[in-house]
mmCIF file with all atom_site columns, C-alpha atoms in Angstrom:
data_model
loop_
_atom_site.group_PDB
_atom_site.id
_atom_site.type_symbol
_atom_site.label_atom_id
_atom_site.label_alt_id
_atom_site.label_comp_id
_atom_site.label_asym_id
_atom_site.label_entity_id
_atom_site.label_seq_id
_atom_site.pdbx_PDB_ins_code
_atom_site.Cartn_x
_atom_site.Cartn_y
_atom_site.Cartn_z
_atom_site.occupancy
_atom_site.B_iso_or_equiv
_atom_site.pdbx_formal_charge
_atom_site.auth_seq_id
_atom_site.auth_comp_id
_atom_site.auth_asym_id
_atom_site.auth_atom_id
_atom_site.pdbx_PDB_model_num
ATOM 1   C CA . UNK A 1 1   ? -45.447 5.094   23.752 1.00 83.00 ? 29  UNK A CA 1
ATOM 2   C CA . UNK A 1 2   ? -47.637 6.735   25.928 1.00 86.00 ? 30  UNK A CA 1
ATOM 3   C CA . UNK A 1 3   ? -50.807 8.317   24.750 1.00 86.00 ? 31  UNK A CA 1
ATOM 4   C CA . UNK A 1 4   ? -50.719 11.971  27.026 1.00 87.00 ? 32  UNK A CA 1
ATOM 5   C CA . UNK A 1 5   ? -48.149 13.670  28.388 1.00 85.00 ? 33  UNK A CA 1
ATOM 6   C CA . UNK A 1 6   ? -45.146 12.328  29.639 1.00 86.00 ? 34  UNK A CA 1
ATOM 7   C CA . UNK A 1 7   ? -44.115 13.800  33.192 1.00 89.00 ? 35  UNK A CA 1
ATOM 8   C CA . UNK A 1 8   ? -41.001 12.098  33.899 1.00 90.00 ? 36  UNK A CA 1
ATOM 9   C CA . UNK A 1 9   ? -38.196 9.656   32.229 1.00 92.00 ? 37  UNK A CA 1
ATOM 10  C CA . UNK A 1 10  ? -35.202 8.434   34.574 1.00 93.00 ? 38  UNK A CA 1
ATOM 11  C CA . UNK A 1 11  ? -32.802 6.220   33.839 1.00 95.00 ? 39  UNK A CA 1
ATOM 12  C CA . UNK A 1 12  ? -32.134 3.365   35.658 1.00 93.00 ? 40  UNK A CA 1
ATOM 13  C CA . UNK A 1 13  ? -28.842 3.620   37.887 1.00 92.00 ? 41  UNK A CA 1
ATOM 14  C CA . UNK A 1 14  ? -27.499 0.166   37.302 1.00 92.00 ? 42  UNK A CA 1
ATOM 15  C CA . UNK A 1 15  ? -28.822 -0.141  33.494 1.00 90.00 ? 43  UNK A CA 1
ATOM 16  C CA . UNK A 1 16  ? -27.586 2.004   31.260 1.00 90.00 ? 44  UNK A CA 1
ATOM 17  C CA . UNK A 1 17  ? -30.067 0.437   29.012 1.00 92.00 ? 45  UNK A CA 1
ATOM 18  C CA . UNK A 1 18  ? -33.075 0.910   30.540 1.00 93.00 ? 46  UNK A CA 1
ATOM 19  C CA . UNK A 1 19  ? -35.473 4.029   31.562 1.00 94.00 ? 47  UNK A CA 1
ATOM 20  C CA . UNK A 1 20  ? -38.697 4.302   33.412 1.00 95.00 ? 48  UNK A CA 1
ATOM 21  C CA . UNK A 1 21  ? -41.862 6.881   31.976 1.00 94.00 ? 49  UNK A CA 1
ATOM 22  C CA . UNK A 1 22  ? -45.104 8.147   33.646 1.00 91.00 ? 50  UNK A CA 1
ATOM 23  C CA . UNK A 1 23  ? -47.583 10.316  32.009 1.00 90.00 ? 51  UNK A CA 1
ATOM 24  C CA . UNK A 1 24  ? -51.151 11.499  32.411 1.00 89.00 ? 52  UNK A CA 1
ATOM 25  C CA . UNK A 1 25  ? -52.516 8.830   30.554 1.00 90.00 ? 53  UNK A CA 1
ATOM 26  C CA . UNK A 1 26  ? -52.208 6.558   34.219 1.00 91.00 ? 54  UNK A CA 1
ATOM 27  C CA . UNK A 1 27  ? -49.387 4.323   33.195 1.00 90.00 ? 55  UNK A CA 1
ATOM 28  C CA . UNK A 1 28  ? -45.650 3.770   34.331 1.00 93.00 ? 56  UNK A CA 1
ATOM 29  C CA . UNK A 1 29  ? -43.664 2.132   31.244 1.00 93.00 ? 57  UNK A CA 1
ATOM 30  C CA . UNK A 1 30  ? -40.105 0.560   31.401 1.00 93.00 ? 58  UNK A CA 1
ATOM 31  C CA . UNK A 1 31  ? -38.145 0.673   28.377 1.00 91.00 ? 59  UNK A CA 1
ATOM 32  C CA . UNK A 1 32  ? -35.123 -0.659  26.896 1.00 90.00 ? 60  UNK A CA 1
ATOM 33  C CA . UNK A 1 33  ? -33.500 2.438   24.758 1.00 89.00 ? 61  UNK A CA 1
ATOM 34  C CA . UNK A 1 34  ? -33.024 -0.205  21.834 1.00 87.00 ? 62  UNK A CA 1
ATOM 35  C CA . UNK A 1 35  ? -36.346 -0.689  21.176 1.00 87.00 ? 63  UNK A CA 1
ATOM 36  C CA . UNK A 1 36  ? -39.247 0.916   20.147 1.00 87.00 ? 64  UNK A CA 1
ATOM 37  C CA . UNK A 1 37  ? -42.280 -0.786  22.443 1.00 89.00 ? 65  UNK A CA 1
ATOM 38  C CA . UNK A 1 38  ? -42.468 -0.904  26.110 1.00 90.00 ? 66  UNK A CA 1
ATOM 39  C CA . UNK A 1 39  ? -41.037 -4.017  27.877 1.00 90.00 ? 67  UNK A CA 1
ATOM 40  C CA . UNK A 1 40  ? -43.438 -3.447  30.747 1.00 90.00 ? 68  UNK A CA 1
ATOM 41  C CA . UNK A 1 41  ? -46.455 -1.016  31.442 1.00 92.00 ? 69  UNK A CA 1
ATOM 42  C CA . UNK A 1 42  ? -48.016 -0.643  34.305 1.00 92.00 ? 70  UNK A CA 1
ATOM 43  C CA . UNK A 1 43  ? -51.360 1.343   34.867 1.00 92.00 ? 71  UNK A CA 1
ATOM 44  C CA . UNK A 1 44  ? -51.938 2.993   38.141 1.00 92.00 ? 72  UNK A CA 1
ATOM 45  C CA . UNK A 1 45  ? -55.627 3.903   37.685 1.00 91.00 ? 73  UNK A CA 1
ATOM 46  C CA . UNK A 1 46  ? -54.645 7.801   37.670 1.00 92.00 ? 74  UNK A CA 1
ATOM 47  C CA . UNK A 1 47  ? -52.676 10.635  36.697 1.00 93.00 ? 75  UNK A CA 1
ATOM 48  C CA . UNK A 1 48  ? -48.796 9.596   37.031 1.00 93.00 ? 76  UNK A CA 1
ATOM 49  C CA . UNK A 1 49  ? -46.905 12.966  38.733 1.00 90.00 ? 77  UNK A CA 1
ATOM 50  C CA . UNK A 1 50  ? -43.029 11.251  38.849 1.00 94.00 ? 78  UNK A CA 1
ATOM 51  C CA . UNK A 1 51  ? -41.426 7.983   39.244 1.00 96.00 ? 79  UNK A CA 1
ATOM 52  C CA . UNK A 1 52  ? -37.668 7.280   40.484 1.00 95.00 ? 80  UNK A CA 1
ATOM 53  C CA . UNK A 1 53  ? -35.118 4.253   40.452 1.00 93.00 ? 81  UNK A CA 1
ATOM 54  C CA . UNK A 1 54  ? -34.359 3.040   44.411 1.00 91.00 ? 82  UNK A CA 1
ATOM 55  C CA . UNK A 1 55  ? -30.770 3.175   44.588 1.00 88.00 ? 83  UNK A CA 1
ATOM 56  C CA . UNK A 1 56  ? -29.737 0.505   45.992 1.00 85.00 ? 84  UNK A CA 1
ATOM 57  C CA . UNK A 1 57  ? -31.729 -2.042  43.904 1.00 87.00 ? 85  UNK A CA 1
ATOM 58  C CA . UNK A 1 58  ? -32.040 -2.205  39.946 1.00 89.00 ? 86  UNK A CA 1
ATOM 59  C CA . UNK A 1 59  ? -35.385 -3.527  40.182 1.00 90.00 ? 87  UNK A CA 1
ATOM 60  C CA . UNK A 1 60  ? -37.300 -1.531  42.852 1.00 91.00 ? 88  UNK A CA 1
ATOM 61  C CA . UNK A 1 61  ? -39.152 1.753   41.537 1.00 93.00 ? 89  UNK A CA 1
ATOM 62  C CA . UNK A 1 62  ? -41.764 4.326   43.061 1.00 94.00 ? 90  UNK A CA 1
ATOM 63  C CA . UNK A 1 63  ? -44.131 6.089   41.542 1.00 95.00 ? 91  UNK A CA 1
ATOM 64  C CA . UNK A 1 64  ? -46.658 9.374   42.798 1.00 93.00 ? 92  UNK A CA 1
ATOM 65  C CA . UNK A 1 65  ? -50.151 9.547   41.671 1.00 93.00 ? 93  UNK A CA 1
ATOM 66  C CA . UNK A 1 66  ? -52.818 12.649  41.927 1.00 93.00 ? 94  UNK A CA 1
ATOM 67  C CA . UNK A 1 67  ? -55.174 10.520  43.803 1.00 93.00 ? 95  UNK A CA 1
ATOM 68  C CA . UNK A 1 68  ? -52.381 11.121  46.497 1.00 92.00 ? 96  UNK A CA 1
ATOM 69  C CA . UNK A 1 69  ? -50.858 7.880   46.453 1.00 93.00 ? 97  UNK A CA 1
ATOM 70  C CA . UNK A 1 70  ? -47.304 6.285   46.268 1.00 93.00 ? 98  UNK A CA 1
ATOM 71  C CA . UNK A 1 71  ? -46.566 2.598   44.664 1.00 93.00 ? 99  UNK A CA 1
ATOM 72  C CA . UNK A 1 72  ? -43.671 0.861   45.473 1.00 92.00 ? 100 UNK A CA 1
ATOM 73  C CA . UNK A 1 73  ? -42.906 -1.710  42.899 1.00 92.00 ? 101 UNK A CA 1
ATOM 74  C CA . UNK A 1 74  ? -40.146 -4.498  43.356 1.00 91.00 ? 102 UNK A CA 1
ATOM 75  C CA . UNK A 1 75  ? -39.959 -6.459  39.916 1.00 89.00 ? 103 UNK A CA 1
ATOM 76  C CA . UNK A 1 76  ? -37.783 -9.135  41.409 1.00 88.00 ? 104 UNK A CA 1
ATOM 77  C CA . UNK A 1 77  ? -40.278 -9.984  43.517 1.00 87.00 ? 105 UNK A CA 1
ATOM 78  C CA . UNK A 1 78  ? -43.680 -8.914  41.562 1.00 85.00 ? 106 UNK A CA 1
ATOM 79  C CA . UNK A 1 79  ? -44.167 -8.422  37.889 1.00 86.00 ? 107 UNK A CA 1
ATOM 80  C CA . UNK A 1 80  ? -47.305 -7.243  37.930 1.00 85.00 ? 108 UNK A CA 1
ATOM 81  C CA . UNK A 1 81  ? -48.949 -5.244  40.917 1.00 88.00 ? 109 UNK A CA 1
ATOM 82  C CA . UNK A 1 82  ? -47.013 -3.218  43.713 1.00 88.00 ? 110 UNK A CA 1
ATOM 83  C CA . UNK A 1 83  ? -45.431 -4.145  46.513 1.00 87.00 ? 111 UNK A CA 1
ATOM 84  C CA . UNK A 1 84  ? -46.655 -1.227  48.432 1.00 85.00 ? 112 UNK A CA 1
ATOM 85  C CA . UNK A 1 85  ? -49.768 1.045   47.379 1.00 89.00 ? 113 UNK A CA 1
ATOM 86  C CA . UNK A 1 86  ? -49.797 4.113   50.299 1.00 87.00 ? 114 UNK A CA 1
ATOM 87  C CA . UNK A 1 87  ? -52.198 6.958   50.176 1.00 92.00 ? 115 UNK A CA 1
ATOM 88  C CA . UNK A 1 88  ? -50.278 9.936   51.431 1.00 91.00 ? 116 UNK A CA 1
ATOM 89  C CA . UNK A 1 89  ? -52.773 13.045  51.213 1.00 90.00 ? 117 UNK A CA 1
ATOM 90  C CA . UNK A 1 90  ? -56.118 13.128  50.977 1.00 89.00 ? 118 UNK A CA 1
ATOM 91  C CA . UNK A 1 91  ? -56.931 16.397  49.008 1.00 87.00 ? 119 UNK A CA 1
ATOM 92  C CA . UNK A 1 92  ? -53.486 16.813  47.160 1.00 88.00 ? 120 UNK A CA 1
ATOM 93  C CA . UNK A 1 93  ? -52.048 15.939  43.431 1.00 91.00 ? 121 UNK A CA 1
ATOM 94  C CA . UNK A 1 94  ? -49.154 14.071  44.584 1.00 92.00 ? 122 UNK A CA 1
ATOM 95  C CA . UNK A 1 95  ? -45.906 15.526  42.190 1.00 91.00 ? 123 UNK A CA 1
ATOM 96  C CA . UNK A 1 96  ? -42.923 14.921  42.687 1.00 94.00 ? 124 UNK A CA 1
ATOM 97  C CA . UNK A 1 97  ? -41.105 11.952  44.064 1.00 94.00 ? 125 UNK A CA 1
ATOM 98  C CA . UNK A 1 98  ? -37.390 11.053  45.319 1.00 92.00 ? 126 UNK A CA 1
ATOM 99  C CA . UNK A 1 99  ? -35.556 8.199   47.537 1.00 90.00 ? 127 UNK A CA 1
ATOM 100 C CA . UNK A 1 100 ? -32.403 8.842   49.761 1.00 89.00 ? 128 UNK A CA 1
ATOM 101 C CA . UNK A 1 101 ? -29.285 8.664   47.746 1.00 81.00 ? 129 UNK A CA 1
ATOM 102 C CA . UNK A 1 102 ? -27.138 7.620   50.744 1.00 74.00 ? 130 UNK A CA 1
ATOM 103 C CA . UNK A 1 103 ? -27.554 3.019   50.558 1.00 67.00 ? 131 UNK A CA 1
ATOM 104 C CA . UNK A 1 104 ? -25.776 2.886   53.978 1.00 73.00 ? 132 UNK A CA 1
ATOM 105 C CA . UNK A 1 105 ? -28.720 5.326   55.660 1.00 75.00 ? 133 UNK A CA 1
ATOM 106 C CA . UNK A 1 106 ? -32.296 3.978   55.969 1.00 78.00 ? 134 UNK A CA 1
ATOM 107 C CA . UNK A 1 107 ? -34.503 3.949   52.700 1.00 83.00 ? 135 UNK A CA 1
ATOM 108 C CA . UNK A 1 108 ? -36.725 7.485   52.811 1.00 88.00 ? 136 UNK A CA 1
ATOM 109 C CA . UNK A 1 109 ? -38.982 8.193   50.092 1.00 90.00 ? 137 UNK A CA 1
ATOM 110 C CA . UNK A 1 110 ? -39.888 12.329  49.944 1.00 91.00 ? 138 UNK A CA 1
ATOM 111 C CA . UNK A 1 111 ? -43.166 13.317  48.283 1.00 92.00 ? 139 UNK A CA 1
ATOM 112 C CA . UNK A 1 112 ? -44.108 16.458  46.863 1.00 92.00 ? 140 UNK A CA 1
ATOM 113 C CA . UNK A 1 113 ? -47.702 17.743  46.247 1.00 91.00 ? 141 UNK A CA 1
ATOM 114 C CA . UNK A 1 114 ? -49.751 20.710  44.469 1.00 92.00 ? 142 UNK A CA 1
ATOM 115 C CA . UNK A 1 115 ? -50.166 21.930  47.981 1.00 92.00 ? 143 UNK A CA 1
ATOM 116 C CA . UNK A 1 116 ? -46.566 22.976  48.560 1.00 92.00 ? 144 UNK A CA 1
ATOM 117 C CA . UNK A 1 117 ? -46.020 19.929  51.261 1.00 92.00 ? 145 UNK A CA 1
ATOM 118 C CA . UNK A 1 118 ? -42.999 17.164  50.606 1.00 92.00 ? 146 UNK A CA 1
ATOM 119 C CA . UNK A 1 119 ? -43.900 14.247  53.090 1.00 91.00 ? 147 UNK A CA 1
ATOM 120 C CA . UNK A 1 120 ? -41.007 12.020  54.306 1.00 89.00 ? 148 UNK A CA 1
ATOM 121 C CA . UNK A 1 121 ? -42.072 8.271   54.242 1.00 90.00 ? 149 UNK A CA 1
ATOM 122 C CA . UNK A 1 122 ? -39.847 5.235   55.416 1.00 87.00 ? 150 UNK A CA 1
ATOM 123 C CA . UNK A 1 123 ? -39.813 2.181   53.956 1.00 81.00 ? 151 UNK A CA 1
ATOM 124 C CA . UNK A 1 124 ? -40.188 -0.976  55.442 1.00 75.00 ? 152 UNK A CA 1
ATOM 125 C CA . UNK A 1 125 ? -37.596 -3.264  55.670 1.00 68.00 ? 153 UNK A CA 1
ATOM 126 C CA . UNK A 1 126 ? -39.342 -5.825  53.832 1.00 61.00 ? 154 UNK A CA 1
ATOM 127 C CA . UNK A 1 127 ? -38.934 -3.724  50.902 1.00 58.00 ? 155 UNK A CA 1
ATOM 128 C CA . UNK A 1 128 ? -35.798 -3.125  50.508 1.00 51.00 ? 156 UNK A CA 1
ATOM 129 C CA . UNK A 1 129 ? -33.450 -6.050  51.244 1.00 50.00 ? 157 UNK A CA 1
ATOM 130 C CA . UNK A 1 130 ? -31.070 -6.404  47.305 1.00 51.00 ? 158 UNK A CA 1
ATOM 131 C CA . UNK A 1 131 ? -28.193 -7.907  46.875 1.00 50.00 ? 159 UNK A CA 1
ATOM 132 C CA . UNK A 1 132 ? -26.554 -4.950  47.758 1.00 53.00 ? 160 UNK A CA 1
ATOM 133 C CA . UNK A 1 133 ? -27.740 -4.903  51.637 1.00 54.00 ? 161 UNK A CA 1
ATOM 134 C CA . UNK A 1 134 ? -27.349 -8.505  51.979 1.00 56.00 ? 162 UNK A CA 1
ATOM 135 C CA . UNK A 1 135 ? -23.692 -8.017  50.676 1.00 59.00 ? 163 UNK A CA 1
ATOM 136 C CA . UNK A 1 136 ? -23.391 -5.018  53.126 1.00 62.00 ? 164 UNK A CA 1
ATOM 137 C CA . UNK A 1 137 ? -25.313 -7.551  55.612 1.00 62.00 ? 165 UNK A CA 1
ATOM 138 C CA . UNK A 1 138 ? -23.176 -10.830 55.160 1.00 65.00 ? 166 UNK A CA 1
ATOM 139 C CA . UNK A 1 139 ? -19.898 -8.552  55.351 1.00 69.00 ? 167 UNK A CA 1
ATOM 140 C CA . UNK A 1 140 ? -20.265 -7.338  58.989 1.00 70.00 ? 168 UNK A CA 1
ATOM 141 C CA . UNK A 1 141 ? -21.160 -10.210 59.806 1.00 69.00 ? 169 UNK A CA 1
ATOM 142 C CA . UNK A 1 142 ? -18.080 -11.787 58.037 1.00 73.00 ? 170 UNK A CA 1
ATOM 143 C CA . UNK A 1 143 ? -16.313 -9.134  59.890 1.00 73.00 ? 171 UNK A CA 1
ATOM 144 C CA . UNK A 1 144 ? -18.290 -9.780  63.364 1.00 71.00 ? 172 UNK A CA 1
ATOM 145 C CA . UNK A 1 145 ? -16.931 -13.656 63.117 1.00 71.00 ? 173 UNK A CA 1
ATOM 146 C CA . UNK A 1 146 ? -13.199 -13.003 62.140 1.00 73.00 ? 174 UNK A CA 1
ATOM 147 C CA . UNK A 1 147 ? -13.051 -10.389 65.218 1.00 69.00 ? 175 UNK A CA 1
ATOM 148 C CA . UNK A 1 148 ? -14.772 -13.035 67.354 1.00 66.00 ? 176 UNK A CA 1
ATOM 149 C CA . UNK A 1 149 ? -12.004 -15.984 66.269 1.00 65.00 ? 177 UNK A CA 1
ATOM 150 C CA . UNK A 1 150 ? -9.150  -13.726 66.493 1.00 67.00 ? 178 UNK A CA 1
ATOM 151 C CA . UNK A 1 151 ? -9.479  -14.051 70.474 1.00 62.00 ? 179 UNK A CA 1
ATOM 152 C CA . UNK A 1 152 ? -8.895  -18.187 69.858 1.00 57.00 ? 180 UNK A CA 1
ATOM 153 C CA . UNK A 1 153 ? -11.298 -20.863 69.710 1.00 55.00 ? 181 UNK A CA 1
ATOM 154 C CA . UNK A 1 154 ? -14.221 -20.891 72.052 1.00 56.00 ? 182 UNK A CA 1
ATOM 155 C CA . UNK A 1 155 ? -14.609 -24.231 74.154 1.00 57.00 ? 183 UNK A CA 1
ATOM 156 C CA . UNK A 1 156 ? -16.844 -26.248 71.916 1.00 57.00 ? 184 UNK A CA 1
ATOM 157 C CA . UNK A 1 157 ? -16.865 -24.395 68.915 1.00 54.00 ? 185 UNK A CA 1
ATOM 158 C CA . UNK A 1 158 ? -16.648 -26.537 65.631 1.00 57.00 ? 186 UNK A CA 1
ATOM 159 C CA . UNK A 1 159 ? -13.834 -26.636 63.763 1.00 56.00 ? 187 UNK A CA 1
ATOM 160 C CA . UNK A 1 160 ? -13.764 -24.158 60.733 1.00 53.00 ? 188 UNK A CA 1
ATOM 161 C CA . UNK A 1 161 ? -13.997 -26.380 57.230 1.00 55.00 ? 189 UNK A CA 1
ATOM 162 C CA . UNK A 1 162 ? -11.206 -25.816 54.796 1.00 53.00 ? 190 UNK A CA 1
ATOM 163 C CA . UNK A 1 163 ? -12.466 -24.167 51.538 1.00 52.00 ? 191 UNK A CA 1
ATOM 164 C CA . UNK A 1 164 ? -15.810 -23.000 53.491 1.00 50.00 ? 192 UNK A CA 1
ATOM 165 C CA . UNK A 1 165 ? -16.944 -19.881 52.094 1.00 51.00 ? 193 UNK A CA 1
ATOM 166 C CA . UNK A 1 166 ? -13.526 -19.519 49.907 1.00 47.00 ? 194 UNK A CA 1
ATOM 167 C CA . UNK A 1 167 ? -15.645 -18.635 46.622 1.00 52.00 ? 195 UNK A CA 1
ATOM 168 C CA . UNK A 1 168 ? -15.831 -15.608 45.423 1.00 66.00 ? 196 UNK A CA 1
ATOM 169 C CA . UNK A 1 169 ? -18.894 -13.774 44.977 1.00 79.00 ? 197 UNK A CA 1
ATOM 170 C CA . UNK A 1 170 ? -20.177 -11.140 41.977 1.00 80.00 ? 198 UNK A CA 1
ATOM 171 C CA . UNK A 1 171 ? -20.051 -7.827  43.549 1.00 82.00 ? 199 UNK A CA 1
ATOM 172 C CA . UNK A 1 172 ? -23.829 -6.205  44.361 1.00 80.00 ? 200 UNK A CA 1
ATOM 173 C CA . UNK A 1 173 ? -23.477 -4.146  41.675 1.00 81.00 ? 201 UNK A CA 1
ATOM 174 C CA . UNK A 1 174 ? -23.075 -6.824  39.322 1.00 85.00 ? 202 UNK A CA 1
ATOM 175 C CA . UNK A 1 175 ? -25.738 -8.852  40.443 1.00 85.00 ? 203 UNK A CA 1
ATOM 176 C CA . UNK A 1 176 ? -28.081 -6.301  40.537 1.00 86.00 ? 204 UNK A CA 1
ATOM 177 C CA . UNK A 1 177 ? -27.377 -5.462  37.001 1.00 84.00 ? 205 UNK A CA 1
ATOM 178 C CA . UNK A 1 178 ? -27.857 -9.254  36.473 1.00 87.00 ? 206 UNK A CA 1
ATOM 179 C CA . UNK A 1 179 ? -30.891 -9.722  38.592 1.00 87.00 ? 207 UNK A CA 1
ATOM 180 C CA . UNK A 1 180 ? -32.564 -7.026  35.966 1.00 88.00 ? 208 UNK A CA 1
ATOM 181 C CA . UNK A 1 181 ? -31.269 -8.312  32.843 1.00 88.00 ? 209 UNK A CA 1
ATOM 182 C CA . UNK A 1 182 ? -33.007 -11.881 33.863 1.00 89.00 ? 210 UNK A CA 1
ATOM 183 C CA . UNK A 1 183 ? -36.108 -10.055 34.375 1.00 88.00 ? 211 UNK A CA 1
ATOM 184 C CA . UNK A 1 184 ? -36.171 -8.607  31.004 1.00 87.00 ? 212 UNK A CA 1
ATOM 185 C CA . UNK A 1 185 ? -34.756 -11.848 29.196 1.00 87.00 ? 213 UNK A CA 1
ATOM 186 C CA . UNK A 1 186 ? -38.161 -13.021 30.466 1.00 86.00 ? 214 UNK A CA 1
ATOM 187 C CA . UNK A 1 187 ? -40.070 -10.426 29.514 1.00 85.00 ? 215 UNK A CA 1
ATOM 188 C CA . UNK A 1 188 ? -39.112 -10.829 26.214 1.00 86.00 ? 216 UNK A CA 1
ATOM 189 C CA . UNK A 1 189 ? -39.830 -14.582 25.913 1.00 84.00 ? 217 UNK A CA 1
ATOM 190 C CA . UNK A 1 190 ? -43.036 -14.307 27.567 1.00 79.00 ? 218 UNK A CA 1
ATOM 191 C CA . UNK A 1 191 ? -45.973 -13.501 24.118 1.00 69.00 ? 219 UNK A CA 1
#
């Protein structure tokens, strides 16, 4: 486990398997509840205030560090080092750490110091396209294209294939929940 004290544990929202840990002793841990060693630690070079789950992606997690900082880790895309390292104050502890629960508004992060500040921070959008936003994504546009044939054929247009795009597809949910199990399948091969 960890070797100080542990600040936070949260589960993760599409994993009812899995939970994220930070402590003083500078690391971030995932864990599987089934087992007794950390699938993955991560050590952020300082005190570890509070980590959180994004919501709308099983394998993107922040965490807040008393040098001031905030990571921003994507596993899908990075095993190993964060996506996004931001220093937020200068003379603070950062705390306390939590994104926007609302998917369909832009991703916020809110950070809380030892100062008695909370800092609003927005993610780039680099960071936070999941199979859930490109669902959300490929629907309007699904949506845009049926609205735009429903006034006939356009003068030129190609003819729509039968059987194009007639497969169905695992809903986000599922395929986040996939895209994480994957990730720790090969975590666990890996020595």
């Amino acid at each position: 486990g960890h070797y100080m004290a542990v600040y936070t544990v949260r589960w993760n929202p599409f994993n009812p398997k899995v939970f994220l840990s930070c402590s003083a002793d500078w690391t971030v841990k995932i864990w599987d509840h089934m087992r007794e060693s950390p699938l993955m630690s991560f050590d952020l070079n300082n005190q570890v205030g509070d980590v959180a789950w994004a919501p709308w992606s099983s394998t993107t997690f922040a965490a807040c560090t008393a040098d001031g900082k905030l990571h921003v880790f994507d596993l899908a895309e990075n095993k190993s080092e964060a996506m996004c390292e931001q220093k937020v104050v200068r003379k603070s502890k950062l705390t306390k750490i939590s994104f926007n629960a609302h998917t369909d508004q832009p991703p916020v992060i809110l950070v809380g110091d030892d100062h008695s500040c909370v800092s609003s921070l927005k993610l780039s959008p680099n960071l936070r396209w999941t199979a859930v936003t490109k669902a959300e994504a490929d629907a309007r546009a699904k949506a845009e294209a049926e609205a735009a044939a429903s006034s006939g054929p356009r003068r030129g247009a190609p003819k729509p294939i039968q059987g194009e795009g007639d497969e169905q597809q695992k809903p986000p949910r599922e395929q986040e929940i996939e895209k994480l199990e994957k990730i720790i399948a090969n975590v666990l091969k890996s020595p």
